[in-house]
Coordinates of N, CA and C and ligand atoms in Angstrom, one line a residue:
M979 N -29.6 6.2 1.7 CA -27.9 6.0 1.1 C -27.9 5.6 -0.6
I980 N -27.0 6.1 -1.0 CA -26.8 6.1 -2.3 C -26.7 4.8 -2.9
H981 N -27.0 4.3 -4.0 CA -26.9 2.7 -4.1 C -27.1 3.3 -6.0
I982 N -26.2 2.2 -6.4 CA -26.3 1.8 -7.8 C -26.2 0.7 -8.4
K983 N -26.8 0.6 -9.3 CA -27.2 -0.7 -9.9 C -26.2 -0.9 -11.3
I984 N -25.3 -1.9 -11.2 CA -24.5 -2.1 -12.7 C -25.3 -3.5 -13.4
D985 N -25.5 -3.5 -14.6 CA -25.9 -4.5 -15.3 C -24.6 -4.7 -16.2
I986 N -24.3 -5.7 -16.1 CA -23.1 -6.2 -17.4 C -23.3 -7.1 -18.4
L987 N -23.5 -6.5 -19.5 CA -24.0 -7.5 -20.9 C -22.8 -8.3 -21.4
T988 N -22.7 -9.8 -20.9 CA -21.9 -10.5 -21.7 C -22.0 -11.7 -22.2
L989 N -21.4 -12.3 -23.2 CA -21.3 -13.9 -23.7 C -20.1 -14.3 -22.8
F990 N -19.4 -14.0 -22.2 CA -18.4 -14.6 -21.2 C -18.4 -14.0 -19.6
P991 N -19.9 -14.4 -19.2 CA -19.7 -14.1 -17.6 C -19.0 -15.0 -16.9
H992 N -18.0 -15.8 -17.2 CA -17.3 -16.3 -16.3 C -15.9 -15.2 -16.0
M993 N -15.7 -14.3 -17.1 CA -14.5 -13.5 -17.3 C -14.9 -12.8 -16.3
F994 N -15.9 -12.6 -15.5 CA -16.0 -11.8 -14.4 C -15.8 -12.5 -12.8
D995 N -15.7 -13.5 -13.0 CA -15.1 -14.5 -11.7 C -14.4 -14.1 -10.7
G996 N -14.5 -13.6 -9.8 CA -13.5 -13.0 -9.0 C -13.4 -11.8 -8.7
V997 N -13.7 -11.0 -10.0 CA -13.1 -9.2 -9.9 C -14.0 -8.4 -9.0
F998 N -14.9 -9.0 -8.5 CA -15.9 -8.4 -7.3 C -16.0 -9.3 -6.2
E999 N -14.8 -10.1 -5.9 CA -14.8 -10.7 -4.8 C -13.8 -10.4 -4.0
E1000 N -12.8 -9.3 -3.6 CA -12.0 -8.9 -3.3 C -11.7 -7.1 -2.9
S1001 N -11.4 -7.5 -1.7 CA -11.0 -5.9 -1.1 C -12.1 -4.5 -1.5
I1002 N -11.8 -3.5 -2.3 CA -12.8 -2.6 -1.9 C -13.9 -2.9 -2.9
L1003 N -14.1 -3.3 -3.9 CA -15.8 -4.0 -4.6 C -16.1 -4.6 -3.7
K1004 N -15.6 -5.8 -3.3 CA -16.3 -6.5 -2.5 C -17.0 -6.2 -1.3
R1005 N -16.6 -5.2 -0.7 CA -16.9 -4.5 0.8 C -18.2 -3.6 0.1
A1006 N -18.0 -2.8 -0.9 CA -18.8 -1.8 -1.3 C -20.8 -2.6 -1.9
I1007 N -20.1 -4.0 -2.6 CA -21.2 -5.0 -2.8 C -21.8 -5.4 -1.4
E1008 N -20.9 -5.6 -0.2 CA -21.1 -6.4 0.9 C -22.2 -5.2 1.7
E1009 N -21.7 -3.8 1.6 CA -22.8 -3.1 2.2 C -23.6 -2.2 1.7
G1010 N -24.0 -3.0 0.3 CA -25.1 -2.3 -0.5 C -25.2 -1.3 -1.2
K1011 N -23.9 -0.8 -1.2 CA -23.6 0.5 -2.1 C -23.8 0.2 -3.7
V1012 N -23.3 -0.9 -3.8 CA -23.6 -1.2 -5.1 C -23.8 -2.4 -5.5
T1013 N -25.0 -2.7 -6.7 CA -25.2 -4.2 -7.2 C -24.8 -4.3 -8.4
I1014 N -24.4 -5.7 -8.9 CA -23.5 -5.7 -10.1 C -24.0 -7.2 -10.3
R1015 N -24.8 -6.8 -11.7 CA -24.9 -8.5 -12.2 C -24.4 -8.6 -13.5
V1016 N -24.2 -9.5 -13.7 CA -23.4 -10.0 -14.7 C -24.6 -11.0 -15.3
I1017 N -24.8 -10.8 -16.8 CA -26.1 -11.2 -17.7 C -25.5 -11.8 -18.9
N1018 N -25.9 -13.1 -19.5 CA -25.6 -13.3 -20.5 C -26.3 -13.1 -21.6
F1019 N -26.1 -12.8 -22.7 CA -27.3 -12.3 -23.5 C -27.4 -13.3 -24.4
R1020 N -26.6 -14.2 -24.4 CA -27.0 -15.2 -25.5 C -28.5 -16.1 -24.9
D1021 N -28.7 -15.8 -23.4 CA -29.9 -16.5 -23.0 C -31.1 -15.6 -23.8
Y1022 N -31.0 -14.8 -24.2 CA -32.0 -13.7 -24.7 C -32.0 -13.9 -26.2
T1023 N -31.5 -14.8 -27.0 CA -31.6 -14.8 -28.5 C -32.7 -15.8 -28.6
D1024 N -33.2 -15.3 -29.8 CA -34.6 -16.2 -30.2 C -34.2 -17.4 -31.3
D1025 N -32.7 -17.4 -32.0 CA -32.2 -18.6 -32.3 C -32.0 -19.6 -31.7
S1026 N -33.0 -20.8 -31.9 CA -33.0 -22.1 -31.4 C -31.7 -23.0 -31.3
H1027 N -30.4 -22.5 -32.1 CA -29.4 -22.9 -31.6 C -28.6 -22.2 -30.9
G1028 N -29.1 -20.8 -30.3 CA -28.6 -19.9 -29.1 C -27.7 -19.2 -30.3
K1029 N -27.6 -19.5 -31.1 CA -26.8 -17.9 -32.4 C -27.1 -16.7 -31.6
V1030 N -26.0 -15.9 -31.6 CA -26.0 -14.6 -31.4 C -25.1 -13.7 -32.3
D1031 N -24.5 -14.3 -33.2 CA -24.1 -13.7 -34.5 C -24.3 -14.1 -35.7
D1032 N -23.6 -13.4 -36.6 CA -23.9 -13.9 -38.0 C -23.2 -13.2 -39.0
T1033 N -22.7 -13.9 -39.9 CA -21.8 -13.4 -41.0 C -22.1 -11.5 -41.6
P1034 N -20.9 -10.6 -42.0 CA -21.5 -9.4 -42.4 C -22.3 -9.2 -43.9
Y1035 N -22.7 -8.1 -43.6 CA -23.4 -7.8 -45.0 C -22.1 -7.1 -45.7
G1036 N -22.2 -7.4 -47.2 CA -21.0 -6.8 -47.9 C -20.0 -7.8 -47.9
G1037 N -19.6 -8.7 -47.0 CA -18.7 -9.8 -46.9 C -17.6 -9.0 -45.8
G1038 N -16.9 -9.9 -45.6 CA -15.5 -9.5 -44.9 C -15.4 -10.8 -43.7
A1039 N -14.4 -10.4 -43.3 CA -14.0 -11.3 -41.9 C -14.6 -11.5 -40.3
G1040 N -14.8 -12.7 -40.2 CA -15.7 -12.5 -38.6 C -16.7 -12.5 -38.9
M1041 N -17.4 -12.5 -37.7 CA -18.9 -12.5 -37.1 C -19.4 -11.1 -36.3
V1042 N -20.4 -11.0 -36.7 CA -20.9 -9.5 -36.2 C -22.2 -10.2 -35.1
L1043 N -22.2 -9.3 -34.0 CA -23.2 -9.4 -33.1 C -24.4 -9.2 -33.6
R1044 N -25.3 -10.1 -33.5 CA -27.1 -9.4 -34.2 C -27.7 -8.5 -33.1
C1045 N -28.6 -7.7 -33.6 CA -29.4 -6.7 -32.5 C -30.2 -7.8 -31.9
Q1046 N -31.0 -8.5 -32.2 CA -32.0 -9.2 -31.4 C -32.0 -9.4 -29.8
P1047 N -30.6 -10.5 -29.7 CA -30.4 -10.8 -28.2 C -30.1 -9.4 -27.4
I1048 N -29.4 -8.2 -28.0 CA -29.0 -7.3 -27.2 C -30.2 -6.1 -26.8
F1049 N -31.1 -6.1 -28.2 CA -32.1 -5.2 -28.0 C -33.3 -6.1 -27.0
D1050 N -33.1 -7.2 -27.0 CA -34.2 -7.9 -26.3 C -33.8 -8.0 -24.3
C1051 N -32.5 -7.8 -24.4 CA -31.9 -8.0 -23.2 C -32.0 -6.8 -22.8
V1052 N -31.4 -5.6 -23.6 CA -31.4 -4.5 -23.0 C -32.8 -4.1 -22.9
K1053 N -34.2 -4.2 -23.1 CA -35.1 -3.9 -23.2 C -36.0 -4.4 -21.6
S1054 N -35.7 -5.6 -21.6 CA -35.9 -6.3 -20.2 C -35.4 -5.6 -19.4
L1055 N -34.3 -5.0 -19.4 CA -33.5 -4.3 -17.8 C -33.6 -2.9 -17.5
R1056 N -34.0 -2.1 -18.9 CA -34.2 -0.9 -19.0 C -35.5 -0.3 -18.5
T1057 N -34.7 0.5 -17.3 CA -36.1 1.7 -17.1 C -35.8 3.2 -17.1
E1058 N -36.6 4.3 -16.6 CA -36.3 5.3 -17.0 C -35.2 6.0 -16.2
D1059 N -34.6 5.3 -15.5 CA -33.1 5.8 -14.6 C -32.1 5.0 -15.5
S1060 N -32.1 4.4 -16.4 CA -31.2 3.6 -16.9 C -30.1 4.5 -18.0
K1061 N -28.8 4.0 -17.6 CA -28.3 4.7 -18.6 C -27.2 3.6 -19.5
V1062 N -27.7 3.4 -20.8 CA -27.2 2.0 -21.2 C -25.8 2.6 -22.3
I1063 N -24.5 1.7 -21.9 CA -23.1 2.2 -22.6 C -22.6 1.1 -23.0
L1064 N -22.7 1.6 -24.4 CA -21.5 0.5 -25.1 C -20.2 0.8 -24.9
L1065 N -19.7 -0.7 -24.7 CA -18.1 -0.5 -24.5 C -17.3 -1.1 -26.3
T1066 N -16.5 0.4 -27.0 CA -16.1 0.1 -28.1 C -14.6 1.0 -28.2
P1067 N -13.6 0.1 -28.9 CA -12.8 1.2 -29.1 C -13.0 2.3 -29.5
S1068 N -14.6 3.2 -30.3 CA -14.6 4.1 -31.3 C -15.3 5.1 -30.2
G1069 N -15.5 4.4 -29.3 CA -16.0 5.6 -27.9 C -15.5 6.8 -27.3
V1070 N -16.2 8.0 -26.9 CA -15.2 8.6 -26.3 C -14.2 8.2 -25.2
P1071 N -13.2 8.5 -25.0 CA -12.1 8.6 -24.5 C -12.4 8.4 -23.1
Y1072 N -12.3 7.0 -22.2 CA -12.9 7.4 -20.9 C -11.9 7.8 -20.1
K1073 N -12.2 8.8 -18.8 CA -11.3 9.6 -18.0 C -12.3 10.0 -16.5
Q1074 N -11.5 10.3 -15.6 CA -12.4 10.0 -13.9 C -13.4 11.4 -14.3
S1075 N -13.2 12.5 -15.0 CA -14.6 12.9 -14.7 C -15.7 12.2 -15.4
I1076 N -15.6 11.5 -16.4 CA -16.6 10.7 -16.8 C -17.0 9.6 -15.4
A1077 N -16.3 9.4 -15.1 CA -16.2 8.3 -14.3 C -17.4 8.7 -13.1
Y1078 N -16.6 10.0 -12.3 CA -17.4 10.9 -11.6 C -19.3 11.0 -12.0
D1079 N -18.9 11.4 -13.1 CA -20.7 11.7 -13.8 C -21.5 10.3 -13.6
L1080 N -21.0 9.6 -13.9 CA -21.4 8.2 -14.0 C -21.7 7.9 -12.7
S1081 N -20.8 7.8 -11.4 CA -21.2 7.3 -10.0 C -22.6 8.1 -9.6
H1082 N -22.8 9.4 -10.2 CA -24.2 9.7 -9.8 C -25.8 9.3 -10.9
E1083 N -25.0 8.2 -11.4 CA -26.5 7.5 -12.2 C -27.2 6.1 -11.4
K1084 N -28.2 6.2 -11.5 CA -28.8 5.2 -10.6 C -28.9 3.8 -11.2
H1085 N -28.6 3.7 -12.2 CA -28.6 2.5 -12.9 C -27.8 2.3 -14.5
I1086 N -26.5 1.7 -14.6 CA -25.8 1.7 -15.4 C -26.1 0.4 -16.3
I1087 N -26.5 0.2 -17.6 CA -26.4 -1.1 -18.5 C -24.6 -1.3 -19.3
L1088 N -24.4 -1.9 -19.0 CA -22.9 -2.2 -19.8 C -23.1 -3.1 -20.8
I1089 N -22.5 -2.8 -22.5 CA -22.6 -3.6 -22.9 C -21.4 -4.0 -23.8
C1090 N -21.0 -5.4 -23.5 CA -19.6 -6.1 -24.3 C -19.8 -6.6 -25.2
G1091 N -19.2 -5.9 -26.1 CA -19.0 -6.2 -27.4 C -18.1 -7.3 -27.5
H1092 N -18.0 -8.1 -29.0 CA -16.8 -9.4 -28.7 C -16.6 -9.6 -30.5
Y1093 N -15.6 -10.5 -30.4 CA -15.4 -10.7 -31.8 C -15.1 -9.4 -32.8
E1094 N -15.5 -9.6 -34.2 CA -15.1 -8.9 -35.2 C -16.0 -7.3 -34.9
G1095 N -17.0 -7.5 -34.2 CA -17.6 -5.9 -34.0 C -19.4 -6.1 -33.5
F1096 N -19.8 -5.2 -33.7 CA -21.6 -5.5 -33.2 C -22.5 -5.0 -34.8
D1097 N -23.7 -5.4 -34.9 CA -24.7 -4.6 -36.0 C -24.4 -2.7 -35.0
E1098 N -24.4 -2.0 -36.3 CA -24.1 -0.6 -36.1 C -25.4 -0.1 -35.4
R1099 N -26.6 -1.0 -35.9 CA -27.9 -0.2 -35.2 C -28.0 -0.8 -33.9
I1100 N -27.2 -1.4 -33.0 CA -27.2 -1.6 -31.6 C -27.0 0.1 -30.8
K1101 N -26.3 0.4 -31.6 CA -26.1 1.8 -31.1 C -27.1 2.8 -31.0
S1102 N -28.2 2.7 -31.5 CA -29.1 3.5 -31.6 C -30.1 3.5 -30.4
I1103 N -29.6 2.1 -29.6 CA -30.5 2.0 -28.0 C -29.3 2.5 -27.3
C1104 N -28.1 2.5 -27.5 CA -27.4 3.3 -26.6 C -27.1 5.0 -26.2
D1105 N -27.0 5.1 -25.2 CA -26.4 6.7 -24.0 C -25.3 7.1 -24.8
M1106 N -24.4 6.0 -24.7 CA -23.3 6.7 -24.7 C -22.4 5.5 -25.4
E1107 N -21.4 5.7 -26.1 CA -20.4 4.8 -26.4 C -18.9 5.2 -25.6
I1108 N -18.0 4.3 -25.0 CA -16.8 4.7 -24.2 C -15.9 3.8 -24.7
S1109 N -14.7 4.1 -25.0 CA -13.5 3.4 -25.2 C -12.5 4.0 -23.8
I1110 N -11.8 3.0 -23.3 CA -10.8 3.0 -22.5 C -9.3 3.0 -23.0
G1111 N -9.2 3.4 -24.2 CA -8.0 3.6 -24.6 C -7.7 3.1 -26.0
D1112 N -6.8 4.1 -26.6 CA -6.5 3.6 -28.2 C -5.8 2.9 -28.4
Y1113 N -6.3 1.1 -27.9 CA -5.6 0.0 -28.6 C -7.1 -0.6 -28.5
V1114 N -6.7 -2.2 -28.8 CA -8.0 -3.3 -29.3 C -7.7 -4.4 -28.5
L1115 N -8.9 -4.3 -27.7 CA -9.1 -5.3 -26.7 C -10.0 -6.6 -27.5
T1116 N -9.9 -7.9 -26.8 CA -10.8 -9.0 -27.4 C -12.1 -9.0 -27.0
G1117 N -12.4 -7.7 -26.3 CA -13.8 -7.4 -25.9 C -14.2 -6.4 -25.0
G1118 N -15.3 -6.0 -25.0 CA -15.7 -4.9 -23.7 C -15.7 -5.4 -22.2
E1119 N -15.2 -6.7 -22.1 CA -15.5 -7.5 -20.8 C -14.1 -6.7 -19.7
V1120 N -12.9 -6.5 -20.4 CA -12.1 -6.2 -19.2 C -12.6 -4.2 -19.2
P1121 N -12.7 -3.7 -20.2 CA -13.1 -2.6 -20.0 C -14.4 -1.8 -19.0
A1122 N -15.2 -3.0 -19.0 CA -16.3 -3.3 -18.1 C -15.8 -3.2 -16.9
M1123 N -14.8 -3.6 -16.6 CA -14.4 -4.0 -15.1 C -13.5 -2.3 -14.6
V1124 N -13.3 -2.2 -15.9 CA -12.7 -1.0 -15.7 C -13.7 0.3 -15.2
L1125 N -14.7 0.5 -16.0 CA -15.9 1.3 -15.5 C -16.4 1.1 -13.9
V1126 N -16.7 -0.3 -13.8 CA -17.3 -0.5 -12.5 C -16.2 -0.4 -11.5
D1127 N -15.0 -0.6 -11.4 CA -13.9 -0.3 -10.2 C -13.7 1.5 -10.1
S1128 N -13.8 2.1 -11.2 CA -13.5 3.2 -11.4 C -15.2 4.3 -10.8
I1129 N -16.0 3.9 -11.0 CA -17.1 4.2 -10.6 C -17.5 4.1 -9.3
T1130 N -17.4 2.8 -8.4 CA -17.4 2.3 -7.4 C -16.8 2.9 -6.5
R1131 N -15.6 3.1 -6.6 CA -14.5 4.0 -5.6 C -15.1 5.1 -5.0
L1132 N -15.9 5.8 -6.0 CA -16.3 7.1 -6.2 C -17.8 7.5 -5.7
L1133 N -18.5 6.0 -5.0 CA -19.5 5.9 -4.2 C -19.5 6.7 -2.9
P1134 N -20.1 7.3 -2.1 CA -20.0 7.8 -0.9 C -19.6 6.7 -0.1
G1135 N -18.7 6.7 1.2 CA -18.3 6.1 1.8 C -17.4 5.0 1.4
V1136 N -17.0 4.7 0.1 CA -16.4 3.3 -0.3 C -15.0 3.6 0.2
I1137 N -14.5 4.7 -0.2 CA -13.3 5.3 0.2 C -13.2 6.2 0.8
T1138 N -12.5 6.6 1.8 CA -12.6 8.2 2.3 C -12.9 8.8 1.5
D1139 N -13.6 10.4 1.6 CA -13.5 11.3 0.8 C -12.2 11.9 0.2
E1140 N -11.1 12.2 1.8 CA -9.8 12.6 1.2 C -9.1 11.7 0.0
S1141 N -9.3 10.7 0.4 CA -8.2 9.5 -0.5 C -8.6 10.3 -2.0
Y1142 N -10.3 10.0 -2.2 CA -10.3 10.7 -4.2 C -10.0 12.1 -4.2
Q1143 N -10.0 12.9 -2.9 CA -9.9 14.2 -3.4 C -8.5 14.7 -3.8
N1144 N -7.8 13.7 -3.5 CA -6.4 13.6 -3.7 C -5.4 13.0 -5.1
D1145 N -6.7 12.1 -5.7 CA -7.0 11.2 -6.7 C -5.6 12.3 -8.2
S1146 N -5.1 10.9 -8.8 CA -4.6 11.9 -9.7 C -5.7 12.3 -10.6
F1147 N -5.5 13.2 -11.8 CA -6.5 13.7 -12.5 C -7.4 14.8 -11.8
Q1148 N -7.9 14.7 -10.3 CA -8.5 15.4 -9.8 C -8.0 17.0 -10.4
E1149 N -8.9 17.8 -10.7 CA -7.9 19.1 -11.9 C -7.4 18.8 -12.6
N1150 N -7.3 17.8 -13.2 CA -6.0 17.5 -14.3 C -5.2 17.5 -14.0
L1151 N -4.2 17.0 -12.6 CA -3.0 17.2 -11.9 C -2.9 15.9 -11.6
L1152 N -1.5 15.3 -11.9 CA -1.1 13.9 -11.3 C -1.3 14.3 -9.9
D1153 N -1.2 12.9 -9.6 CA -1.1 13.0 -8.0 C 0.5 13.2 -7.5
Y1154 N 0.6 13.8 -6.1 CA 2.1 13.9 -5.7 C 2.6 12.7 -4.9
P1155 N 3.9 12.7 -4.6 CA 4.5 11.6 -4.6 C 4.2 11.1 -2.9
T1156 N 4.4 10.0 -2.2 CA 4.0 9.7 -1.1 C 5.2 8.5 -0.7
Y1157 N 5.4 8.7 0.8 CA 6.4 7.8 1.3 C 5.9 7.5 2.1
T1158 N 6.4 6.0 3.4 CA 6.0 5.5 4.3 C 7.7 5.4 5.0
K1159 N 7.5 4.8 6.2 CA 8.7 4.6 7.0 C 9.6 3.2 6.3
P1160 N 10.9 3.5 6.3 CA 11.7 4.0 7.1 C 12.0 5.3 6.3
R1161 N 12.4 6.5 7.1 CA 13.0 7.7 6.6 C 14.4 7.4 5.6
V1162 N 14.9 6.3 5.7 CA 15.8 6.4 4.3 C 15.9 5.1 4.2
W1163 N 15.9 4.6 2.9 CA 15.5 3.4 2.0 C 16.7 3.0 1.2
N1164 N 18.1 2.4 1.6 CA 19.0 2.1 0.5 C 19.4 3.4 -0.1
G1165 N 19.6 4.3 0.7 CA 20.9 5.7 0.9 C 19.4 6.6 0.3
L1166 N 18.2 6.7 -0.2 CA 17.1 7.4 -0.7 C 16.1 8.1 0.8
E1167 N 16.3 9.1 0.3 CA 15.5 9.9 1.6 C 14.5 10.5 1.3
V1168 N 13.5 10.6 2.5 CA 11.7 10.8 2.4 C 12.3 12.5 2.1
P1169 N 11.6 13.3 1.5 CA 12.0 14.6 1.7 C 11.7 15.1 3.0
S1170 N 12.9 16.4 3.4 CA 12.7 16.9 4.8 C 11.4 17.3 5.0
V1171 N 10.7 18.1 4.1 CA 9.3 18.9 4.3 C 8.4 18.1 4.8
L1172 N 8.4 16.6 4.4 CA 7.5 15.8 5.3 C 7.8 15.4 6.4
L1173 N 8.4 15.8 7.2 CA 9.2 15.4 8.3 C 9.1 16.8 9.2
S1174 N 8.8 17.7 8.6 CA 9.0 19.4 9.3 C 7.4 19.2 10.3
G1175 N 6.3 18.4 9.8 CA 5.1 18.5 11.0 C 4.5 20.6 10.5
N1176 N 5.3 20.9 9.6 CA 4.6 22.1 9.1 C 3.6 22.0 8.2
H1177 N 2.0 21.9 8.3 CA 1.1 21.7 7.6 C 1.2 22.2 6.3
E1178 N 1.3 23.4 6.4 CA 1.2 24.7 5.4 C 2.3 24.4 4.4
E1179 N 3.6 24.3 4.9 CA 4.6 24.0 3.8 C 4.5 22.4 3.2
I1180 N 4.0 21.3 4.0 CA 3.8 20.5 3.2 C 2.9 20.8 2.3
R1181 N 1.3 21.2 2.5 CA 0.5 21.4 1.4 C 1.0 21.8 0.2
K1182 N 1.7 23.1 0.5 CA 2.4 23.6 -0.8 C 3.4 23.1 -1.7
Y1183 N 4.4 21.8 -1.0 CA 5.1 21.1 -1.2 C 4.6 19.9 -2.5
R1184 N 3.3 19.5 -1.8 CA 2.4 18.5 -2.7 C 1.9 19.3 -3.9
Q1185 N 1.8 20.2 -3.5 CA 1.0 21.4 -4.7 C 1.7 21.4 -6.2
E1186 N 3.2 22.0 -5.4 CA 4.0 22.0 -6.5 C 4.5 21.0 -6.9
E1187 N 4.7 19.8 -6.4 CA 4.7 18.3 -7.0 C 4.1 18.1 -8.3
S1188 N 2.8 18.2 -7.4 CA 1.5 17.8 -8.5 C 1.6 18.5 -9.7
L1189 N 2.0 19.8 -9.7 CA 2.3 20.3 -10.8 C 3.7 20.4 -11.5
R1190 N 4.7 19.8 -11.1 CA 5.9 19.6 -11.7 C 6.0 18.2 -12.2
L1191 N 5.1 17.4 -11.8 CA 5.0 15.9 -12.1 C 4.1 15.9 -13.5
T1192 N 3.0 16.7 -13.3 CA 2.0 16.8 -14.2 C 2.7 17.4 -15.6
K1193 N 3.7 18.5 -15.5 CA 4.7 19.2 -16.9 C 5.1 18.1 -17.4
E1194 N 5.9 17.4 -16.4 CA 7.3 16.6 -16.7 C 6.4 14.9 -17.6
K1195 N 5.1 14.8 -16.9 CA 4.9 13.6 -17.6 C 3.7 13.8 -18.3
R1196 N 3.0 14.7 -18.2 CA 1.5 15.0 -18.9 C 1.1 16.3 -19.1
P1197 N 2.1 16.7 -19.9 CA 1.6 18.3 -20.3 C 0.6 18.5 -20.9
D1198 N -0.2 17.3 -21.9 CA -1.7 17.2 -22.3 C -2.5 17.7 -21.3
L1199 N -2.2 17.3 -19.9 CA -3.6 17.6 -19.2 C -3.6 18.9 -18.9
L1200 N -2.5 19.7 -18.8 CA -2.6 20.9 -18.6 C -3.2 22.3 -19.6
D1201 N -3.2 21.4 -20.6 CA -3.7 22.2 -21.9 C -5.2 22.3 -21.5
K1202 N -5.4 21.6 -20.9 CA -7.2 21.3 -20.9 C -7.7 22.7 -19.9
Ligands
ADE1367 N1 -13.6 -3.3 -27.1 C1 -12.6 -3.7 -27.4 N2 -11.3 -2.9 -27.3 C2 -11.9 -1.7 -26.4 C3 -11.2 -0.6 -25.9 N3 -10.1 -0.2 -25.8 N4 -12.4 0.3 -25.3 C4 -13.9 -0.1 -24.9 N5 -14.1 -1.6 -25.5 C5 -13.3 -2.0 -26.1

């Protein structure tokens, strides 16, 4: 069975309370498809007062995460199978194709920055830097949750293959619209082709709707 290990390095482990205890992620963990560990890298500091940050060289606002706690923490966890990822707004933009590639890894180490930033030299021990979007969050914790969720649902048997084969962004297209009972709600009708029982017509309709919606809402996806 495919099994992936994800270690999350953070100064705020309680931010993850509950996230992995519901729904699909909970089941994936219970079924042994993924093991998630949340590790406080403050436990690795050599500073007797537990300090993990310091003032920036050259001056400026805020504090900067020091190299030592993160280097030592990563060193204690890393094996030749590990992929070390730093969450940062200056990383590569995250997308479904990256989630898919990462779902084939054996061990992922996610480093969540916080505060003003981290010592640039921390990047030297990372295999990849990822941003989840062009906005700045208080830290890498929410991005780490986004990665864990999007990777876990792609692991074999976590959701049905059919579910994710129809996902938005599969082949750079948005998902087609779906409907359920009743057939008419507040005067709004379900497209008749979906009630026709003609599977070929339904397949064509869905394909056309995917393309139409992508052209309308995300034409940038079609340029790729
Ligand atoms: N840390 C702060 N903002 C972030 C973002 N948009 N993506 C990844 N990590 C971040």
